[in-house]
Structures are given as structure tokens and as C-alpha cells.
């Protein structure tokens, strides 16, 4: 997907905005179901930075079980 990097950068930017990006929380929550672990991680981190959203921690805990060492780091 050629737009993958752009979407991931946008999610990271939303996280950096913090509480101002709260309207994006529903879409970020949907992004937690992404198959790509990096996209999922970016969404979880953004959700935590924006709102300390409770779905962020289980998503990160799941990713810590990934067989891909780069995801776990």
C-alpha cells in the first residue's frame, strides 16, 4: 500500500498533538484492528498520548508478543 507511510506519519502527528486531536480517537480506535503491527502500534501510542485511552494498553501488550523483534522494541 503506497499510502501506508503517509497514514502512519499522520497517526504519529495526531499523537504529538495530544488532547487537541481527541476528535480522531474513534478512527484511531478502528486502526487498532490493522493487520500491520507498525500501524497498530502507531495508533496505540497516539491513543495513549491523546487521551490515555484504555484500548491502547491491551494493543501494546498484544504487540509485545509479536514474533517480530522490531515490533517488540
CSV table of C-alpha atoms in Angstrom, one decimal:
chain,number,residue,atom,x,y,z
A,1,UNK,CA,0.0,0.0,0.0
A,2,UNK,CA,1.7,3.2,-1.2
A,3,UNK,CA,-0.2,5.3,1.4
A,4,UNK,CA,0.9,3.2,4.3
A,5,UNK,CA,3.8,5.5,5.3
A,6,UNK,CA,1.6,8.6,4.9
A,7,UNK,CA,-1.1,7.2,7.2
A,8,UNK,CA,1.4,6.1,9.8
A,9,UNK,CA,3.0,9.6,9.8
A,10,UNK,CA,-0.4,11.1,10.2
A,11,UNK,CA,-1.2,8.9,13.1
A,12,UNK,CA,2.1,9.8,14.8
A,13,UNK,CA,1.4,13.5,14.2
A,14,UNK,CA,-2.0,13.1,15.8
A,15,UNK,CA,-0.4,11.6,18.9
A,16,UNK,CA,2.1,14.6,19.0
A,17,UNK,CA,-0.9,17.0,19.0
A,18,UNK,CA,-2.2,15.4,22.2
A,19,UNK,CA,-5.6,16.3,23.5
A,20,UNK,CA,-6.3,18.6,20.6
A,21,UNK,CA,-6.6,15.5,18.4
A,22,UNK,CA,-9.3,14.0,20.6
A,23,UNK,CA,-11.9,14.1,17.7
A,24,UNK,CA,-9.6,11.5,15.9
A,25,UNK,CA,-9.9,8.9,18.7
A,26,UNK,CA,-12.8,6.9,17.1
A,27,UNK,CA,-10.8,6.5,13.9
A,28,UNK,CA,-7.6,5.7,15.8
A,29,UNK,CA,-9.5,3.0,17.8
A,30,UNK,CA,-10.5,1.4,14.4
A,31,UNK,CA,-6.9,1.5,13.4
A,32,UNK,CA,-6.1,-0.9,16.3
A,33,UNK,CA,-7.6,-3.6,14.1
A,34,UNK,CA,-5.0,-3.1,11.4
A,35,UNK,CA,-3.1,-6.2,10.3
A,36,UNK,CA,0.2,-4.2,10.1
A,37,UNK,CA,1.7,-4.3,13.5
A,38,UNK,CA,3.5,-0.9,13.0
A,39,UNK,CA,0.3,0.8,12.1
A,40,UNK,CA,-1.4,-0.8,15.1
A,41,UNK,CA,1.5,0.4,17.4
A,42,UNK,CA,1.4,3.9,16.0
A,43,UNK,CA,-2.4,4.0,16.7
A,44,UNK,CA,-2.0,2.7,20.2
A,45,UNK,CA,0.7,5.2,21.0
A,46,UNK,CA,-1.3,8.0,19.6
A,47,UNK,CA,-4.4,7.0,21.5
A,48,UNK,CA,-2.4,7.0,24.7
A,49,UNK,CA,-0.8,10.4,24.1
A,50,UNK,CA,-4.1,11.9,23.1
A,51,UNK,CA,-6.4,10.6,25.8
A,52,UNK,CA,-4.7,7.8,27.7
A,53,UNK,CA,-7.3,5.7,26.0
A,54,UNK,CA,-7.9,2.3,27.7
A,55,UNK,CA,-7.7,0.3,24.5
A,56,UNK,CA,-4.1,1.5,23.9
A,57,UNK,CA,-2.5,-0.7,26.6
A,58,UNK,CA,-4.0,-4.0,25.6
A,59,UNK,CA,-3.0,-3.3,22.0
A,60,UNK,CA,0.6,-2.7,23.1
A,61,UNK,CA,0.6,-5.8,25.3
A,62,UNK,CA,-0.5,-7.9,22.3
A,63,UNK,CA,2.2,-6.4,20.1
A,64,UNK,CA,4.8,-7.3,22.8
A,65,UNK,CA,4.0,-10.9,22.0
A,66,UNK,CA,4.9,-10.4,18.3
A,67,UNK,CA,7.4,-12.8,16.8
A,68,UNK,CA,9.0,-9.8,15.1
A,69,UNK,CA,11.7,-8.4,17.3
A,70,UNK,CA,11.5,-5.0,15.7
A,71,UNK,CA,7.8,-4.7,16.7
A,72,UNK,CA,8.6,-5.6,20.3
A,73,UNK,CA,11.4,-3.0,20.6
